[in-house]
Coordinates of N, CA, C and O in Angstrom, one line a residue:
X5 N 29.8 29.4 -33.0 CA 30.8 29.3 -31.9 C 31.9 28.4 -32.3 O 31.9 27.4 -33.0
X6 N 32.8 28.8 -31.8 CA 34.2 28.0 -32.1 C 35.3 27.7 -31.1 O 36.2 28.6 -31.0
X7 N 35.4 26.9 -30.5 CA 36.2 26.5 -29.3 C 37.5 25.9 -29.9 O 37.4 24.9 -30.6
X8 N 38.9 26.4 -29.6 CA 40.0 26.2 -29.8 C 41.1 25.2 -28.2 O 41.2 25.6 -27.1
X9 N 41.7 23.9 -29.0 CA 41.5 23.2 -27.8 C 43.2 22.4 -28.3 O 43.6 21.4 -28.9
X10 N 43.8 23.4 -27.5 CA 45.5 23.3 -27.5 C 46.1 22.0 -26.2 O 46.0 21.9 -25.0
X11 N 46.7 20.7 -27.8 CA 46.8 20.1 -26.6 C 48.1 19.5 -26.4 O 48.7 19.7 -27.5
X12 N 48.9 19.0 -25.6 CA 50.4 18.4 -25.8 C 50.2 16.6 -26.2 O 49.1 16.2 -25.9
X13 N 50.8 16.1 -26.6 CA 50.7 14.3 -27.2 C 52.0 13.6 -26.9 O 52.7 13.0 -27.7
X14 N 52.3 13.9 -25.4 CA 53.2 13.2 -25.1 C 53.2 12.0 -24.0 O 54.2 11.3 -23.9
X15 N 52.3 11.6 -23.3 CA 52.1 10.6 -23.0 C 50.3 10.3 -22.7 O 49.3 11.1 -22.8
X16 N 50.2 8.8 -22.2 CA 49.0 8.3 -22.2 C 48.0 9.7 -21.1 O 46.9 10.2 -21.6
X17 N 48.2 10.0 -20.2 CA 48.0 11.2 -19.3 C 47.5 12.3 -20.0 O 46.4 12.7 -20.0
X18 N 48.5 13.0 -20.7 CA 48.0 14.1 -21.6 C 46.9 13.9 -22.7 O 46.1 14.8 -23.0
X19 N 47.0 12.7 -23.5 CA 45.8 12.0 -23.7 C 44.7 11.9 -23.3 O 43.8 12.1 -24.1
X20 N 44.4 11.5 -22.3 CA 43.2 11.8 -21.3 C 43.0 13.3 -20.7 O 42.0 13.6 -20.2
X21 N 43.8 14.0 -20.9 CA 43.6 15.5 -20.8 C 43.1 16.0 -21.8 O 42.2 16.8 -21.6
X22 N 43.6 15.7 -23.1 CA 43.4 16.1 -24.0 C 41.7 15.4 -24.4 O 41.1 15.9 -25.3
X23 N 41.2 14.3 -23.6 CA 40.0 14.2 -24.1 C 38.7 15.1 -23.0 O 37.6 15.6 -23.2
X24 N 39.5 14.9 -22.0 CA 38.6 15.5 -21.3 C 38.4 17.3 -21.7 O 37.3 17.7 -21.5
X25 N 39.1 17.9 -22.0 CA 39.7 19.1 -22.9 C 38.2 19.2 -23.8 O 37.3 20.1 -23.6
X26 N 38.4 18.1 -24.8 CA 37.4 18.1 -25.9 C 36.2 18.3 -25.5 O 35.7 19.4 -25.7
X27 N 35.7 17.3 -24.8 CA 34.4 16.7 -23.9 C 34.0 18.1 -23.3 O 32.8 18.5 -23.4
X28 N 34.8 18.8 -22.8 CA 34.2 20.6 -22.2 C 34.3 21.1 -23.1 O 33.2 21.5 -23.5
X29 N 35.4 21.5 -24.0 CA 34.9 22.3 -25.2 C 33.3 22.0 -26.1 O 32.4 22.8 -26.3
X30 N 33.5 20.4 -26.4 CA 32.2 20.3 -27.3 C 30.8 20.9 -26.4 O 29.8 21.6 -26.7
X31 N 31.0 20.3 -25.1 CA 29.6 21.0 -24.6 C 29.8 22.2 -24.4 O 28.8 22.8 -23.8
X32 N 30.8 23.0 -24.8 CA 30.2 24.2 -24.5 C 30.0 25.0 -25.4 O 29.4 26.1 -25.3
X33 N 30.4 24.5 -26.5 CA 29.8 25.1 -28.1 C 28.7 25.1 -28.6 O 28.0 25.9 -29.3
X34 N 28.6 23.8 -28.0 CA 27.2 22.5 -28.9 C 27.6 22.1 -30.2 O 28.6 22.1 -30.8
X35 N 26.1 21.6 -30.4 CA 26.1 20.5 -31.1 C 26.4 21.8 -32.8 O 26.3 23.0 -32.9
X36 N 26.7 21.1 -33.3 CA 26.7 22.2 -35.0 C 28.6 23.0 -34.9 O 29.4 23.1 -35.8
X37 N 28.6 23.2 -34.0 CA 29.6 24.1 -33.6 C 31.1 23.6 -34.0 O 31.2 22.4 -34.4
X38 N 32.0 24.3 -33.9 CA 33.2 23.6 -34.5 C 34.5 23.6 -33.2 O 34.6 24.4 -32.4
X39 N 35.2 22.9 -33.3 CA 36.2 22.2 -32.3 C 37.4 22.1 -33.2 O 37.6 21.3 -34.0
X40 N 38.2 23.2 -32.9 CA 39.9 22.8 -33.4 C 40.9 22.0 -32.1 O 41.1 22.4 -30.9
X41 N 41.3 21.1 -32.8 CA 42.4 20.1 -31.6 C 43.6 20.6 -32.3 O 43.8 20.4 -33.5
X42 N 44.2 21.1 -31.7 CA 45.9 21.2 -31.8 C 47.1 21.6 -31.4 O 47.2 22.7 -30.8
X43 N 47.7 21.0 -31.6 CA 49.4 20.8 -30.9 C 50.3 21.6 -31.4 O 50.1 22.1 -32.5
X44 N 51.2 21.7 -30.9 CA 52.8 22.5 -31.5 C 54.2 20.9 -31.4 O 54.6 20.0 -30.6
X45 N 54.6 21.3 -32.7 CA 55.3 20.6 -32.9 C 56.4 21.1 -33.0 O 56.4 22.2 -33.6
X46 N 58.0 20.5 -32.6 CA 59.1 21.2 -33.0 C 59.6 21.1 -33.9 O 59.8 20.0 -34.5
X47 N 60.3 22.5 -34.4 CA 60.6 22.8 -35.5 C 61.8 21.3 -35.7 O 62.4 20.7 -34.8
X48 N 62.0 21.2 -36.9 CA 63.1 19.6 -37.5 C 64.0 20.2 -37.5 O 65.0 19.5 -37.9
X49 N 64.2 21.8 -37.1 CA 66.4 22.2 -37.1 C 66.0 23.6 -36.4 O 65.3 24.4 -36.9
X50 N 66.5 23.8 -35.1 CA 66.6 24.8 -34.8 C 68.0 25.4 -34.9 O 68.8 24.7 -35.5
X51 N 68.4 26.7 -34.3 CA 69.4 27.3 -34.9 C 70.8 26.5 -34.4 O 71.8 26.6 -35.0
X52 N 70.9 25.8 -33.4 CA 71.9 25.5 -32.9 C 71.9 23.6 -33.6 O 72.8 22.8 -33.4
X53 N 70.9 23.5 -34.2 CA 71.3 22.0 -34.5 C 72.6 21.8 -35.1 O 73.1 20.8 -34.7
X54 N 73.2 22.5 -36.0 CA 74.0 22.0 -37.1 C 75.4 22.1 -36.3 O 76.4 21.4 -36.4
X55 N 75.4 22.9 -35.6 CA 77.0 22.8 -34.5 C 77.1 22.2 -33.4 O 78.1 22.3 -32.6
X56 N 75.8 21.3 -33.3 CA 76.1 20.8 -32.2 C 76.3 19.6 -32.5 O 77.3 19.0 -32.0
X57 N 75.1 18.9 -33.5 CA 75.4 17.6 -33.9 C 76.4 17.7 -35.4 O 76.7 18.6 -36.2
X58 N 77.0 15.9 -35.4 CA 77.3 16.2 -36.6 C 76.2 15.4 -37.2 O 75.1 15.3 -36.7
X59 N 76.6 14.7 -38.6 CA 75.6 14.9 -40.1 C 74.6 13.9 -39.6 O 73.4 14.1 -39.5
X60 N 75.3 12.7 -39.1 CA 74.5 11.2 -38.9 C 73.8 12.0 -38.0 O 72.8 12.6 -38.4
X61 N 74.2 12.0 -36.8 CA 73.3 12.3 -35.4 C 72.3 13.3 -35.9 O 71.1 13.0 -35.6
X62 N 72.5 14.5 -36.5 CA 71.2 15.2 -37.0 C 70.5 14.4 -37.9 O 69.4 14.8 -37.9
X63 N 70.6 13.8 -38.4 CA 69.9 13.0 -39.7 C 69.1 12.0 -38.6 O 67.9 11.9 -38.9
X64 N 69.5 11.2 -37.5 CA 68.8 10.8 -36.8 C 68.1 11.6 -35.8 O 67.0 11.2 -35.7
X65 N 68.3 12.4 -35.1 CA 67.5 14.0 -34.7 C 66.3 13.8 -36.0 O 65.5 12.9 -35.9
X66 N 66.3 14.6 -37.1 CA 65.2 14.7 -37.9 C 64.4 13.1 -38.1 O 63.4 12.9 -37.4
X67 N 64.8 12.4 -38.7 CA 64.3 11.1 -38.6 C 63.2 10.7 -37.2 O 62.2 10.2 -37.4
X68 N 63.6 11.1 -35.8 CA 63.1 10.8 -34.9 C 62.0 11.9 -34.7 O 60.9 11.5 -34.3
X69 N 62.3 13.0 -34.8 CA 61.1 13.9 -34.7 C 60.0 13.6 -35.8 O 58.9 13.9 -35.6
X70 N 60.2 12.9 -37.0 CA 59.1 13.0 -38.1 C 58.6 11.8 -37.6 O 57.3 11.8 -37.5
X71 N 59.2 10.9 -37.4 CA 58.1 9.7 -36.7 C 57.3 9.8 -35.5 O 56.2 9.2 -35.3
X72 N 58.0 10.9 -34.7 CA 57.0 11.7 -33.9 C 55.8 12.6 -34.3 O 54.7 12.7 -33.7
X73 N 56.0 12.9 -35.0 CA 55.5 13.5 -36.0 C 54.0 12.8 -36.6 O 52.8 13.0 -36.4
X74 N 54.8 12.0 -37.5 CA 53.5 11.5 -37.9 C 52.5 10.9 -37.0 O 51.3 10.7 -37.2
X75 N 53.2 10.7 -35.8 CA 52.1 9.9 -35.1 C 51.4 10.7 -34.0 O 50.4 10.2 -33.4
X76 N 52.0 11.7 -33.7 CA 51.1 13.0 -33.5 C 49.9 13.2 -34.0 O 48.8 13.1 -33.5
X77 N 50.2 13.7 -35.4 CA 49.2 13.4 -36.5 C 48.0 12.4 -36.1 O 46.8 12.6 -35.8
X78 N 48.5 11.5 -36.1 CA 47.4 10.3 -35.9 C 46.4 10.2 -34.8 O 45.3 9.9 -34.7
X79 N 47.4 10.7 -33.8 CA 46.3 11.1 -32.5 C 45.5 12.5 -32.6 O 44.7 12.9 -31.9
X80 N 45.8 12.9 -33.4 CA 44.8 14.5 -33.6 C 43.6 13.8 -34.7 O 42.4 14.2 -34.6
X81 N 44.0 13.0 -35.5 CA 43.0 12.8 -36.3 C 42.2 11.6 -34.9 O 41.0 11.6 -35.0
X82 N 42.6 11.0 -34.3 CA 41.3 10.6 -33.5 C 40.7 11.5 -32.5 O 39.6 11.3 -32.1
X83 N 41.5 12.4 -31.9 CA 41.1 13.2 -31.1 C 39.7 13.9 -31.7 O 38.6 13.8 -31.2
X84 N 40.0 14.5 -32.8 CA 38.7 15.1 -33.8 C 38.2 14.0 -33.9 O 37.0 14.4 -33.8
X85 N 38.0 12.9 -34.1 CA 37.0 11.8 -34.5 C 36.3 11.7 -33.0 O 35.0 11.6 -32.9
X86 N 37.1 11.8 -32.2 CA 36.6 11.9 -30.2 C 35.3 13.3 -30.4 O 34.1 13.4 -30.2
X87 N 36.3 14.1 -31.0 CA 35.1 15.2 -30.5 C 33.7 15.2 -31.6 O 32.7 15.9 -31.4
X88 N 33.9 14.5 -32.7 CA 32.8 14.2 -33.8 C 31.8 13.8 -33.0 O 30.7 14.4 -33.1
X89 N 31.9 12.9 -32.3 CA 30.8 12.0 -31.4 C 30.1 12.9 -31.0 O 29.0 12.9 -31.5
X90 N 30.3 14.2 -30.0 CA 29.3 15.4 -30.0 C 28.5 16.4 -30.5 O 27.8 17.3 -30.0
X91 N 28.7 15.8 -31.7 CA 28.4 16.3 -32.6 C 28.6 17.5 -33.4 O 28.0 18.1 -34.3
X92 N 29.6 17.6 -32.6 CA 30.7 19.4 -33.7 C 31.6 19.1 -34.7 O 32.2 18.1 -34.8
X93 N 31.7 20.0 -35.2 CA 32.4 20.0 -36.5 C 34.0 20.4 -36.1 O 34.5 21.4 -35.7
X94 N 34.6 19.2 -36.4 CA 36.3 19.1 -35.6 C 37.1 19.4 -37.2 O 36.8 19.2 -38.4
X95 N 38.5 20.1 -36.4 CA 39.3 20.6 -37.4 C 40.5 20.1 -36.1 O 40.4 20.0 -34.8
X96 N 41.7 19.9 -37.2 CA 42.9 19.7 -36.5 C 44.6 20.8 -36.8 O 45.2 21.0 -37.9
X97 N 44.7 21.1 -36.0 CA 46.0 21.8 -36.5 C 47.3 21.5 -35.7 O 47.4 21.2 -34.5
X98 N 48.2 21.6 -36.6 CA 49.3 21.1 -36.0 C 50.4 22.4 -36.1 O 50.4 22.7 -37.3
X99 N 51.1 23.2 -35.5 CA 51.7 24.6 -34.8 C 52.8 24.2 -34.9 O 52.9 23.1 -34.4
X100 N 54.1 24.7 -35.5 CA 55.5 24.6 -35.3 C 56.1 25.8 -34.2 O 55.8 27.0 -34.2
X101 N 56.7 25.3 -33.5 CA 56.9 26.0 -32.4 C 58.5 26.8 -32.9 O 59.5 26.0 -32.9
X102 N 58.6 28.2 -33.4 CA 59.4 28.6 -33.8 C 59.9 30.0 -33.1 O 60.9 30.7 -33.3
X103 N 58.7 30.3 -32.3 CA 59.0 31.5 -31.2 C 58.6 31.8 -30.2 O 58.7 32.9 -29.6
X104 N 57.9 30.5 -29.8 CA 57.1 30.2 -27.9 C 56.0 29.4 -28.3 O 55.5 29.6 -29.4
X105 N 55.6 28.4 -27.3 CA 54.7 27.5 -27.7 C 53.6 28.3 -27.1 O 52.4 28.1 -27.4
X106 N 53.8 29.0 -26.3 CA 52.1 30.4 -26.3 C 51.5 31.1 -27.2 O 50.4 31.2 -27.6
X107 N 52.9 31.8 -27.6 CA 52.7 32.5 -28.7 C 52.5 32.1 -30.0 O 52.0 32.8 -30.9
X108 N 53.0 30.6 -30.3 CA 52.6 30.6 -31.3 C 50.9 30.0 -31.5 O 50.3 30.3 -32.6
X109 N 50.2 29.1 -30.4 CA 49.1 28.9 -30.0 C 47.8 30.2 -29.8 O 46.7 30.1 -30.1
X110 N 48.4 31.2 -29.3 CA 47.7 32.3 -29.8 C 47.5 32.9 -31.0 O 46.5 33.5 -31.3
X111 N 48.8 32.7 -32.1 CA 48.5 33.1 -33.4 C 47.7 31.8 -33.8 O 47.1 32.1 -34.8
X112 N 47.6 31.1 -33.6 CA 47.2 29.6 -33.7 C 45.5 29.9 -33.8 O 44.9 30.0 -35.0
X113 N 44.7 30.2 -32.7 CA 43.8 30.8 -32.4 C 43.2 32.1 -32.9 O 42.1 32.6 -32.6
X114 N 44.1 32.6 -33.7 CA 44.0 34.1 -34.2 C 43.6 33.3 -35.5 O 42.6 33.9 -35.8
X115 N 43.7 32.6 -36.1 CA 43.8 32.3 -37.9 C 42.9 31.6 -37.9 O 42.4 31.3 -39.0
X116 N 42.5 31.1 -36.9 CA 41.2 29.8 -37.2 C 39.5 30.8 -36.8 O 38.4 30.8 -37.2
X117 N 40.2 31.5 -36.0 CA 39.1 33.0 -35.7 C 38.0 31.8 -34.1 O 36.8 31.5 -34.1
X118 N 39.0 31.5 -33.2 CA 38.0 31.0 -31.9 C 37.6 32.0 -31.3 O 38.1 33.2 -31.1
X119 N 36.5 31.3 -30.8 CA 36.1 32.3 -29.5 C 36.5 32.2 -28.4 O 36.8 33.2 -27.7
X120 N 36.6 30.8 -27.9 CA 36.9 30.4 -26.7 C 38.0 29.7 -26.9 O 38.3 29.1 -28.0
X121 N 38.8 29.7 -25.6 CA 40.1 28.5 -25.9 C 40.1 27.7 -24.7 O 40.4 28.1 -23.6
X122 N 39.8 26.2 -25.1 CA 39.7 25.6 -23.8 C 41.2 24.5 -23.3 O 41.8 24.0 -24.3
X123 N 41.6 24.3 -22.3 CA 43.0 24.2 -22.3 C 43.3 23.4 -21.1 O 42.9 23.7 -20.0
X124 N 43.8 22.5 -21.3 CA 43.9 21.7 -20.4 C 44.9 21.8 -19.5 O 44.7 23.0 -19.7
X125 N 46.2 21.7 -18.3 CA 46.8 22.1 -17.5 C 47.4 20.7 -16.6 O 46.8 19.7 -16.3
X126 N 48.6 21.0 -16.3 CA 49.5 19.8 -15.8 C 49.1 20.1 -14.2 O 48.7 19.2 -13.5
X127 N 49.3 21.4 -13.8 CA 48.7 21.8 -12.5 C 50.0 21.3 -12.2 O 50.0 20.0 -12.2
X128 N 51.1 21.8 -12.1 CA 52.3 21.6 -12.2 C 52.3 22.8 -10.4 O 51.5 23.7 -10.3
X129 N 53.0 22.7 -9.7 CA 53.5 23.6 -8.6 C 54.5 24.2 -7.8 O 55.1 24.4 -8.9
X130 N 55.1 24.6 -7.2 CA 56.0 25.0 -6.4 C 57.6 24.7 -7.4 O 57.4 24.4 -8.6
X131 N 58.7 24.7 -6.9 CA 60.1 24.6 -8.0 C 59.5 24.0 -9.0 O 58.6 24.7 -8.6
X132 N 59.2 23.5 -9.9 CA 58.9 22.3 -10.9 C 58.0 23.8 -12.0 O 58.4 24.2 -13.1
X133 N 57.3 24.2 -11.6 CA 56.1 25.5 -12.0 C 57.7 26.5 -12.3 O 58.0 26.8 -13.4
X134 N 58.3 26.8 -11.3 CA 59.5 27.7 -11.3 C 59.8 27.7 -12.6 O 59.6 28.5 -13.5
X135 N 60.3 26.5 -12.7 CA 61.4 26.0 -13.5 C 60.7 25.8 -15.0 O 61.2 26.3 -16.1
X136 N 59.8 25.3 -14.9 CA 58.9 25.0 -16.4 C 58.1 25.8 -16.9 O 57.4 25.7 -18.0
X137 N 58.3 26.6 -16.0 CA 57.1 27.5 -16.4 C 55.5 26.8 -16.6 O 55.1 25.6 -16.3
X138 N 54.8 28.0 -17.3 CA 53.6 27.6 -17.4 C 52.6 28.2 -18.8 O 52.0 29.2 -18.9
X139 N 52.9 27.1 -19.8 CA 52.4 27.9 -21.1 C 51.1 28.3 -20.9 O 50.8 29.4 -21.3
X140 N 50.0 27.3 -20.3 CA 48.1 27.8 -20.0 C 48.5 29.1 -19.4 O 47.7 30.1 -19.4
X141 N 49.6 29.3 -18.8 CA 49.2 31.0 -17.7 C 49.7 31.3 -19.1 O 48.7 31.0 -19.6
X142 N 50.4 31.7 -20.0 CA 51.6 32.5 -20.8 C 49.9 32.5 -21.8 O 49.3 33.6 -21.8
X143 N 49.4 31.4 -22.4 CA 48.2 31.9 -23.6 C 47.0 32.5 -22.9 O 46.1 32.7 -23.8
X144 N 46.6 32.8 -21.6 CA 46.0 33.4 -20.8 C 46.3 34.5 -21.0 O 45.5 35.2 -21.6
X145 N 47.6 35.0 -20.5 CA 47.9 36.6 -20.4 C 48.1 37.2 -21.8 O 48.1 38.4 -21.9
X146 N 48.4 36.2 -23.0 CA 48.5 36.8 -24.2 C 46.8 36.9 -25.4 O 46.5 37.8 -26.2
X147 N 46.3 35.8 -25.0 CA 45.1 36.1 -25.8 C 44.0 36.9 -25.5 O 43.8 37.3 -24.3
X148 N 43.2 37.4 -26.5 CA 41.7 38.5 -26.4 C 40.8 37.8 -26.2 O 39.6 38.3 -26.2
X149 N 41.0 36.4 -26.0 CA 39.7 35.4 -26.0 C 39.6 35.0 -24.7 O 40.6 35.1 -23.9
X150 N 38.3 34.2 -24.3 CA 38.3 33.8 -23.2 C 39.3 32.6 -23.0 O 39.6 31.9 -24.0
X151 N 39.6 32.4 -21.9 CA 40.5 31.3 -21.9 C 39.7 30.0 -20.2 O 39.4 30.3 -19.1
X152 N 39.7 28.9 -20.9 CA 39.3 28.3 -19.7 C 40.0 27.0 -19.6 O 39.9 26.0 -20.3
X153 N 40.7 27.2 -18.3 CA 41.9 26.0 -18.2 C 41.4 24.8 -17.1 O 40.7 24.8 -16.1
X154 N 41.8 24.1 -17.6 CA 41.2 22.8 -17.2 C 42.0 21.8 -16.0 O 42.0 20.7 -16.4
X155 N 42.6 22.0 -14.7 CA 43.8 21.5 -14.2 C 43.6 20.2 -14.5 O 42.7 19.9 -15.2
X156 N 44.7 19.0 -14.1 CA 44.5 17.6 -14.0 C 44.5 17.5 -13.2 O 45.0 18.3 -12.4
X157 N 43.7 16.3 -12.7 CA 43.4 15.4 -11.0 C 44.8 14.8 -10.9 O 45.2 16.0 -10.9
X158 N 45.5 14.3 -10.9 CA 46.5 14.1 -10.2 C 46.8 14.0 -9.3 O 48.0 13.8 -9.0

C-alpha cells in the first residue's frame, strides 16, 4: 500500500494539516507501508517574469523563492520523519507547478504508483471558494485513485 499525501507549507496552520494529513494516511496503510509527503513548488521564471521585472528585481524574485525553497525542503524532510514514527516507509517529493497545481499532483501520484491520496483541505466557502478555487476538488475529479480529503476545523 502506498498513500500519497499532497501538502501546501505555507503557514503554521497548513502544518498542522499537513500533520494531521500524515497521521490518516499512515493509519491507513499501516505499519511497513509507504507514505509520500509532497508539495508543488513555483516554477523560479514563469513566462511573464522577464517583462515585467527588471534584472535586480527578478534576481531578488529568484533569490526569495529559493530560500523558500529550501526551507520547504526542510519541512518535508520532518514531515517524513513525523510520518516514520508510524512506522511507514516515508518518501518526499517536491512538484514544480508548471501547468496546474492539480495536475501536476496527479502526475505527481502517477510516477510514485499510490493507491490512495490523502489530502488535506482549507474548507474554504462561499466567494473566497469562487474566487480560489479549489485544487482537493480539481485532484478528485482528475485522479483514478481514491481520493480522501481531509477538511480543517476552523
Amino acid at each position: 500500500k502506498h498513500a500519497f499525501v499532497p501538502v501546501a507549507l505555507e503557514s503554521d496552520d497548513e502544518l498542522a494539516l499537513a500533520r494531521n494529513a500524515i497521521t490518516v494516511a499512515a493509519k491507513l496503510v499501516g505499519k511497513g507501508a509507504q507514505v509520500t509527503v509532497a508539495t508543488v513548488r513555483v516554477a523560479l521564471e514563469g513566462p511573464g517574469d522577464r517583462r515585467l521585472l527588471d534584472q535586480t528585481a527578478l534576481a531578488a524574485y529568484r533569490s526569495i523563492l529559493a530560500g523558500r525553497e529550501r526551507w520547504a525542503e526542510g519541512q518535508l524532510d520532518l514531515l517524513a520523519q513525523f510520518a516514520r514514527e508510524f512506522g511507514v516507509v516515508a518518501h518526499t517529493k517536491t512538484i514544480t507547478d508548471e501547468h496546474g497545481v492539480a495536475k501536476e499532483l496527479v502526475q505527481g501520484v502517477n510516477k510514485v504508483g499510490a493507491d490512495v491520496i490523502v489530502m488535506p483541505t482549507h474548507s474554504r466557502h462561499g466567494v473566497e471558494r469562487l474566487f480560489l478555487g479549489s485544487v482537493a476538488q480539481k485532484v478528485a475529479h482528475l485522479s483514478s485513485i481514491p481520493v480522501l480529503l481531509l477538511p480543517s476545523t476552523r
